[in-house]
Coordinates of C-alpha atoms in Angstrom, one line a residue:
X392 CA 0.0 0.0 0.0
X393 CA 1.5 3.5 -0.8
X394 CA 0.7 5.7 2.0
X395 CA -0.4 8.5 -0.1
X396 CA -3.4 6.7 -1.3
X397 CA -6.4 7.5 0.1
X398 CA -5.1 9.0 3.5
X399 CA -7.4 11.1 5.1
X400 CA -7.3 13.8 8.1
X401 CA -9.7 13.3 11.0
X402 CA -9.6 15.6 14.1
X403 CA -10.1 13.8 17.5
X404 CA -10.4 16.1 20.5
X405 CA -7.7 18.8 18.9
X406 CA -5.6 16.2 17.4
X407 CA -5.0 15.7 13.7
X408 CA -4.5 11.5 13.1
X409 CA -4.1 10.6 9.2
X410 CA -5.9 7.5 8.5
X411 CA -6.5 5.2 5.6
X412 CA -10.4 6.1 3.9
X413 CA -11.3 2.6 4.1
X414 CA -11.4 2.7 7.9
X415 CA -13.8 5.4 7.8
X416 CA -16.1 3.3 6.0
X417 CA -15.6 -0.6 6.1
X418 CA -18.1 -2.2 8.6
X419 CA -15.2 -4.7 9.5
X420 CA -11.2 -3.7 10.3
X421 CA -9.7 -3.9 7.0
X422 CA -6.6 -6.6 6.7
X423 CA -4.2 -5.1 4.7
X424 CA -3.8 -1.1 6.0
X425 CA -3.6 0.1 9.7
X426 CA -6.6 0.2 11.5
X427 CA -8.6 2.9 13.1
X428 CA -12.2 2.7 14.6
X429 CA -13.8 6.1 14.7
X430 CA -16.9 4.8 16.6
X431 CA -14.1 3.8 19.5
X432 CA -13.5 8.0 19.8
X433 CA -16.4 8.2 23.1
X434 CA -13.6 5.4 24.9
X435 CA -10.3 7.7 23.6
X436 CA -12.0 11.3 24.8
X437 CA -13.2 9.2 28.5
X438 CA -8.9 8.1 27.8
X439 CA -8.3 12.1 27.9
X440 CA -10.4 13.1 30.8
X441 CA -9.5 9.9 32.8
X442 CA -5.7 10.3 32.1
X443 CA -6.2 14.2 33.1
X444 CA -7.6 13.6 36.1
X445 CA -4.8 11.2 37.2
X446 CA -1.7 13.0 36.0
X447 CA -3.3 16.2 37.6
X448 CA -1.8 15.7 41.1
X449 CA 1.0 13.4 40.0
X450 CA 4.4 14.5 40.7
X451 CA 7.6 13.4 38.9
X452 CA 8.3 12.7 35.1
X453 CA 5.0 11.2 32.9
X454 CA 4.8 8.7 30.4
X455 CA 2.8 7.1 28.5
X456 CA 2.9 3.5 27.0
X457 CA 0.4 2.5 23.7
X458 CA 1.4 -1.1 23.5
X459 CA -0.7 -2.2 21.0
X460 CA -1.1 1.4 19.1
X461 CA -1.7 0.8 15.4
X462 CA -1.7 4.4 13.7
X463 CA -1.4 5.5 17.3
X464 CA -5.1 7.3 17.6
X465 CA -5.0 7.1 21.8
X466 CA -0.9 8.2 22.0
X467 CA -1.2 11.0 19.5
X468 CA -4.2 12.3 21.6
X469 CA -2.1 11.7 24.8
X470 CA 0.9 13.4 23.4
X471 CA -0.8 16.4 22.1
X472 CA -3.7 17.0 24.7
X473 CA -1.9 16.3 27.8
X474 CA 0.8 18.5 29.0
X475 CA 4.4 17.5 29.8
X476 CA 4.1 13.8 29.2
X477 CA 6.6 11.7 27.0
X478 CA 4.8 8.9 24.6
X479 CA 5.6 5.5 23.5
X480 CA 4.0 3.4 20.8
X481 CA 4.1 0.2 20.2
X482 CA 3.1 -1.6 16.8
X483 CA 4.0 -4.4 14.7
X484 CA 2.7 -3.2 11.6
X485 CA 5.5 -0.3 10.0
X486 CA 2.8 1.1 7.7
X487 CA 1.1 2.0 11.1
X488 CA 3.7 3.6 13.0
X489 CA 5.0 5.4 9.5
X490 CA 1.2 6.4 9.8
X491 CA 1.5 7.6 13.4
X492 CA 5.0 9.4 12.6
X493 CA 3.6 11.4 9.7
X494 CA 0.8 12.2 12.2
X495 CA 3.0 13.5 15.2
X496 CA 4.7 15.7 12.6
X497 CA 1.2 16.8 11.5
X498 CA 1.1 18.0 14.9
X499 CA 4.1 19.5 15.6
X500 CA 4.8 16.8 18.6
X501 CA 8.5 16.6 20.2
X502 CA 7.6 14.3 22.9
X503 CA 6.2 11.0 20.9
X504 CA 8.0 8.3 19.7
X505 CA 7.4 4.7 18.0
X506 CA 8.6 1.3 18.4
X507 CA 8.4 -1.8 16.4
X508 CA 8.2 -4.8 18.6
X509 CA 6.3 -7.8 19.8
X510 CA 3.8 -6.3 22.7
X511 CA 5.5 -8.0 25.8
X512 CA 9.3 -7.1 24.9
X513 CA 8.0 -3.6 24.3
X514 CA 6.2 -3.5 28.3
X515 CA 9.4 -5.6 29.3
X516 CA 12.1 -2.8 28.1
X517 CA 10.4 -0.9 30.8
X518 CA 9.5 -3.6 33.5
X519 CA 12.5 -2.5 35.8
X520 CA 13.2 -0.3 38.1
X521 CA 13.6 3.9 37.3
X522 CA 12.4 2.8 33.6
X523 CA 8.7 2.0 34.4
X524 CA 5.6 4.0 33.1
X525 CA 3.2 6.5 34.4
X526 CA 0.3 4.7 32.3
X527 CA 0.6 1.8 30.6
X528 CA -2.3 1.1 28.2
X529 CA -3.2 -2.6 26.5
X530 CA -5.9 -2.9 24.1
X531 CA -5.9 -5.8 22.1
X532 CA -8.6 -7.4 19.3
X533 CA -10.1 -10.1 21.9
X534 CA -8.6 -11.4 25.1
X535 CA -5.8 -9.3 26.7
X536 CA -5.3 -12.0 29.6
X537 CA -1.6 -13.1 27.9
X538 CA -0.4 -9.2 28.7
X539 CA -1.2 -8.4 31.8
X540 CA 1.9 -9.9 33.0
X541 CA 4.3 -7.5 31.3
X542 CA 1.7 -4.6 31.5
X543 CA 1.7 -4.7 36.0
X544 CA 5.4 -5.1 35.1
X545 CA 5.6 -2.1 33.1
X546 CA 3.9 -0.2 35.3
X547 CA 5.0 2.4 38.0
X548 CA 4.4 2.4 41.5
X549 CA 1.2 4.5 42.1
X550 CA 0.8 4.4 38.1
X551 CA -2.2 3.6 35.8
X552 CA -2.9 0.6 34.1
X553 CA -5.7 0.6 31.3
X554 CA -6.8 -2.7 29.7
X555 CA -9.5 -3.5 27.3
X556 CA -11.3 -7.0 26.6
X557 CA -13.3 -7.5 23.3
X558 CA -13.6 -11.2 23.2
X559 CA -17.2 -10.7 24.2
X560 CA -18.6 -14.0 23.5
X561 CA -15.8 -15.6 26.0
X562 CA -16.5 -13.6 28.8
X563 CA -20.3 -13.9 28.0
X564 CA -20.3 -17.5 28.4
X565 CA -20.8 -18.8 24.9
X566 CA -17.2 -20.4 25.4
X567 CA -17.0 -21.3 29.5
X568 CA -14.1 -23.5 29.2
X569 CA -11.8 -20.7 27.6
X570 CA -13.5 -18.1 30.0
X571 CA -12.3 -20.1 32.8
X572 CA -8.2 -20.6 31.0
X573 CA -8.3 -16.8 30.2
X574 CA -10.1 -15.3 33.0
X575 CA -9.9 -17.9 35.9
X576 CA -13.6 -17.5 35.9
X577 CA -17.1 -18.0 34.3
X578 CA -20.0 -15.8 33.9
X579 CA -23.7 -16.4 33.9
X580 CA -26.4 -15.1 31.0
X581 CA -27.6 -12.1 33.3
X582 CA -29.4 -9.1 32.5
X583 CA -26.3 -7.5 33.7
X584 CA -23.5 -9.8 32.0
X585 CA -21.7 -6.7 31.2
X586 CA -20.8 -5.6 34.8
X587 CA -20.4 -9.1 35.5
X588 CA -17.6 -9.4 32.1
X589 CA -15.5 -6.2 33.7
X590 CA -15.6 -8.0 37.1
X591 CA -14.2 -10.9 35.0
X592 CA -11.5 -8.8 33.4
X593 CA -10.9 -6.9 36.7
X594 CA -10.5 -10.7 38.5
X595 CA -7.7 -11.3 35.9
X596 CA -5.5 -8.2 36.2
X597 CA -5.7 -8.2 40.5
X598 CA -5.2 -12.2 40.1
X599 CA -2.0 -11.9 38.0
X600 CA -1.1 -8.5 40.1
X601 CA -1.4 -10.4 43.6
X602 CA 0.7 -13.1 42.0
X603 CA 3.8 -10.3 41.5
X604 CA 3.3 -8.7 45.1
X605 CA 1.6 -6.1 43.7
X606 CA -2.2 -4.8 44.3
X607 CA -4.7 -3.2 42.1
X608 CA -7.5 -0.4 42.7
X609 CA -10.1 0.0 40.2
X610 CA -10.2 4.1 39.5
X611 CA -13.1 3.9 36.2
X612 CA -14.7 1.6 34.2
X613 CA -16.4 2.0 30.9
X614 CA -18.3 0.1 28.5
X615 CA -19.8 1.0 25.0
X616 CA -20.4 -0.9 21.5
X617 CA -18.9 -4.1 21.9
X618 CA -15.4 -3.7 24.4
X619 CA -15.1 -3.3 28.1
X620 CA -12.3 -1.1 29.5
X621 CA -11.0 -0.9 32.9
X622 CA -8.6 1.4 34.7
X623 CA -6.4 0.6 38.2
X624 CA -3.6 2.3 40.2
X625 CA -0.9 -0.3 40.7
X626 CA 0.8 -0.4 44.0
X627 CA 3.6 -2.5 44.6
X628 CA 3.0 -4.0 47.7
X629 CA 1.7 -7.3 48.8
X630 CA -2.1 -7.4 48.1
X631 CA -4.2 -7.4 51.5
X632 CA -7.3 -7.3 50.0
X633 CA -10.7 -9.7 50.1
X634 CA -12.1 -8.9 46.6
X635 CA -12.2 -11.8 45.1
X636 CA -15.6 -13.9 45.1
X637 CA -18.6 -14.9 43.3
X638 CA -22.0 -13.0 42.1
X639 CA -25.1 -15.1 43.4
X640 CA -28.0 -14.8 41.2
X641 CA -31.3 -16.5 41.9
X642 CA -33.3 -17.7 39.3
X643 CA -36.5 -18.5 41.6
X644 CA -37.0 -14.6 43.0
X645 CA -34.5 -12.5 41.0
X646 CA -32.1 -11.5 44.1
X647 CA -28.5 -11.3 43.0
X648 CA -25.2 -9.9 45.3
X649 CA -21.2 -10.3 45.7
X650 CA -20.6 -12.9 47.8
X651 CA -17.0 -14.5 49.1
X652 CA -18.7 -17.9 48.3
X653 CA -21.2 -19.5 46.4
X654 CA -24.2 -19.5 48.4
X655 CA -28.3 -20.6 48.3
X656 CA -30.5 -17.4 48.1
X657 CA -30.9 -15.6 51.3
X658 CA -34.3 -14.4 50.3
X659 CA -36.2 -17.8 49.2
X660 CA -33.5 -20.2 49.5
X661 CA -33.3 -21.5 46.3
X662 CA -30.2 -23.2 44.0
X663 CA -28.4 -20.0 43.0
X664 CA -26.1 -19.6 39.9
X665 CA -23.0 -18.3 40.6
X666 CA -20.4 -16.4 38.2
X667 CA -17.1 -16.3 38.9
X668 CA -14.2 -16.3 40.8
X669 CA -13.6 -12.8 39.9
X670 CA -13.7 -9.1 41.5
X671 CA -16.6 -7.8 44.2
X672 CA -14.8 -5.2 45.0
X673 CA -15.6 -1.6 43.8
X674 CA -15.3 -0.6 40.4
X675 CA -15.1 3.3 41.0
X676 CA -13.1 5.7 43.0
X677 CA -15.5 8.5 44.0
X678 CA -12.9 10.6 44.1
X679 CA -11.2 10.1 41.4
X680 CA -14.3 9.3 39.4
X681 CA -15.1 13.0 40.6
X682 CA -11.9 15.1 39.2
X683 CA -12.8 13.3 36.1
X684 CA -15.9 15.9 35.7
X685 CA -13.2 18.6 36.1
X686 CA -11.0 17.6 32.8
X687 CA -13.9 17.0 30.4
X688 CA -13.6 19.6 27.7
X689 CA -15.6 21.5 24.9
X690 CA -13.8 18.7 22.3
X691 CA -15.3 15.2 24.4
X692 CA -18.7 13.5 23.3
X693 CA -21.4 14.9 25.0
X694 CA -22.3 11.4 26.4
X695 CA -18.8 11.6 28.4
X696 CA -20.3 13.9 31.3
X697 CA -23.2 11.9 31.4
X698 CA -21.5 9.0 31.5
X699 CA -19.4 10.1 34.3
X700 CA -22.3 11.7 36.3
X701 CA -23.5 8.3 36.5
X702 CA -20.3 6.3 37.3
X703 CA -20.0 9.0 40.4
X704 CA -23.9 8.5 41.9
X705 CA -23.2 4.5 41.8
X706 CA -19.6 4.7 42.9
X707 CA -20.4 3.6 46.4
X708 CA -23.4 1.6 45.5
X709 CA -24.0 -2.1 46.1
X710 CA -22.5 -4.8 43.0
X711 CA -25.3 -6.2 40.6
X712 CA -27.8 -4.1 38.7
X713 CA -31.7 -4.3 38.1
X714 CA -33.3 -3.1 34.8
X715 CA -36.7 -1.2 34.6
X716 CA -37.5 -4.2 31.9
X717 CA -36.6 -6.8 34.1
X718 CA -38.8 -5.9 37.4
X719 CA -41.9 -5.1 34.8
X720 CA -41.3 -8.2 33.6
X721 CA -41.5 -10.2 36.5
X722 CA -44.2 -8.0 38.1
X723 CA -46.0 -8.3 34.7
X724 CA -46.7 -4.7 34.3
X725 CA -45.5 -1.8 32.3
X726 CA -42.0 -0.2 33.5
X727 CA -42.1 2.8 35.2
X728 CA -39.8 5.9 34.9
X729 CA -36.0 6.0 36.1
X730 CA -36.8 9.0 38.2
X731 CA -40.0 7.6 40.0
X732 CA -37.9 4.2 40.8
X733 CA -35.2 5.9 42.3
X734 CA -37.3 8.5 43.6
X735 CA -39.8 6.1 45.5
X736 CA -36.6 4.0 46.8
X737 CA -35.0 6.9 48.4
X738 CA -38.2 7.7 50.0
X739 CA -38.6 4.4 51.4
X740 CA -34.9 4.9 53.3
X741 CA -33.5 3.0 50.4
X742 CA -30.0 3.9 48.1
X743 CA -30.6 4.1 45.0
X744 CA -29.1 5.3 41.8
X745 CA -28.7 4.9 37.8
X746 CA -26.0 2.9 36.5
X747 CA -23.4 4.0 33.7
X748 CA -23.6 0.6 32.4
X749 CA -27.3 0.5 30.7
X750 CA -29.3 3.5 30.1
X751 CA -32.9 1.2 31.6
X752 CA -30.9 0.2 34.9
X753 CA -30.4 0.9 38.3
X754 CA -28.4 -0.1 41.6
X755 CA -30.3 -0.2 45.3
X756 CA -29.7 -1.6 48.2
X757 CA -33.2 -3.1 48.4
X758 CA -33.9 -6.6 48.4
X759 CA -35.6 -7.5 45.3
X760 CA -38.9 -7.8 47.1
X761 CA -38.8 -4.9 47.9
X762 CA -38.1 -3.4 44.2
X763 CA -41.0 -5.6 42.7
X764 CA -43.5 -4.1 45.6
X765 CA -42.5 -0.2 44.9
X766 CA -43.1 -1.4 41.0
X767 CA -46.5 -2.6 42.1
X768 CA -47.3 0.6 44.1

């Protein structure tokens, strides 16, 4: 391919990234040019802000790590957008980072450059001591379970580690078997399999962190279109912490929680199905989740601040969300509005809030009995 053919300019944010036409327009990532999703641009602005918000009070030098960058959409945006930060990424295709190259030109950059090289000697070149990364970021096509090793490696005392999962029909439990070999876990068909994929993915990185003496803390969590995407502080220090366990989910009554074990249901004591072993812990930091609303700017998707609104009211809310369809359902009835529900719950002494990860659903803290009868009301 000559890469004067057909190369286009698109603006992300207030970065200028040359891409191939075809990616513009195929339906599927095209084989034989670097590839570039411009449907992904919602996860690379919620990238900015959440990036900003972490490197706001971080002292010492910053850098940035795109291990798996293909034209390098997420590192030129870093490199441009974020001040005072050095970028690295990392590609195996040349047409790619000669892409990315011509693109950092395109915007005067000084502080970005590329590396050609297999994705785990590219973390491991910065895996030891004084040469590890602010923010390391993996985000492979399918499972990234064979890099977390080399990305908690890579990654700096107190820094931020960003993976992304796409191999949705794994972790929604079409393929158990390789569910449980990539994620040391299995889900359940839920109306909320997508919380229950990231505690999957989140399971995974604090299993294989706990394993190297290091612990994780989930900061944000996102999911849109067909990926899930998770951010954690790395700490390296011996992991203390009980968040490992199993979501419950009766089929008899509809109850669901985290649980350190599998358990019957506590409301009608029926069989439960359980998902897991993977992560009950929380999957936001209020505060951090917070000084996220601070760095969204006039360039990010307008669903960004909604988004993150949302992520803040459920950051200390219970694991396992309802859906308005799912309690009319079993109640038999007609949903009724997101703001009555959580209305009506709080008025009952309940918590109660919406949930960034389906526009119909909601966390509480009230059995489901309890749900169904304020349905009813």
């Amino acid at each position: 391919m000559q890469l004067n053919d057909q190369i286009k300019t698109v603006i992300e944010g207030s970065t200028k990234i040359l891409v191939h036409e075809q990616s513009l327009t195929s339906k599927v990532p095209p084989q034989d040019m670097p590839f570039f999703n411009p449907k992904a641009k919602l996860s690379r602005d919620l990238s900015i802000i959440a990036y900003s918000a972490f490197l706001k009070n971080f002292e010492g030098p910053k850098t940035f790590l795109d291990s798996m960058a293909s034209l390098g959409a997420r590192g030129l945006r870093v490199a441009n957008e974020i001040k005072n930060i050095k970028v690295f990424v990392n590609d195996l295709n040349p047409s790619a980072l000669e892409l990315a190259r011509r693109s950092a030109d395109l915007n005067g950059l000084k502080n970005f450059e590329t590396s050609e090289n297999e994705v785990c000697q590219f973390l491991s070149a910065f895996s030891k001591r004084g040469c590890r990364s602010t923010i390391v970021d993996i985000d492979p096509f399918g499972s990234p379970s064979k890099y977390i090793d080399c990305g908690v490696r890579a990654t700096l005392h107190k820094g931020l580690l960003s993976v992304t999962a796409t191999d949705l029909q794994v972790l929604h439990g079409i393929f158990k078997d390789a569910c449980r070999k990539k994620y040391y876990g299995v889900p359940i068909k839920t109306t909320y399999s997508n919380e229950i994929s990231t505690r999957l993915v989140l399971g995974l990185v604090n299993m294989v962190a706990a394993r190297l003496d290091a612990e994780i803390t989930p900061v944000f969590v996102e999911t849109n279109m067909h990926y899930y995407r998770i951010y954690v502080r790395v700490l390296n220090r011996p992991d203390t912490q009980n968040a490992i366990g199993y979501i419950i989910h009766c089929r008899t009554c509809g109850h669901r929680e985290a649980s350190s074990e599998p358990a019957d249901c506590r409301l009608c004591g029926s069989k439960t199905e359980h998902a897991g072993p993977l992560w009950i812990g929380k999957l936001f930091e209020k505060e951090f989740v917070s000084s996220m609303q601070g760095e969204i700017t006039d360039t990010a998707d307008k669903k960004c601040a909604k988004i993150i609104e949302r992520c803040l009211a459920e950051s200390d809310m219970p694991a396992c969300y309802y859906t308005l369809d799912e309690i009319a359902e079993m109640n038999g009835s007609s949903p009724i509005p997101m703001v009555q529900v959580l209305k009506r719950l709080q008025e009952d002494g309940f918590l109660s809030s919406p949930t960034a990860f389906n526009p119909t659903g909601f966390r509480t803290d009230a059995t489901i009995n309890k749900i169904r009868e304020i349905f009813s009301s």
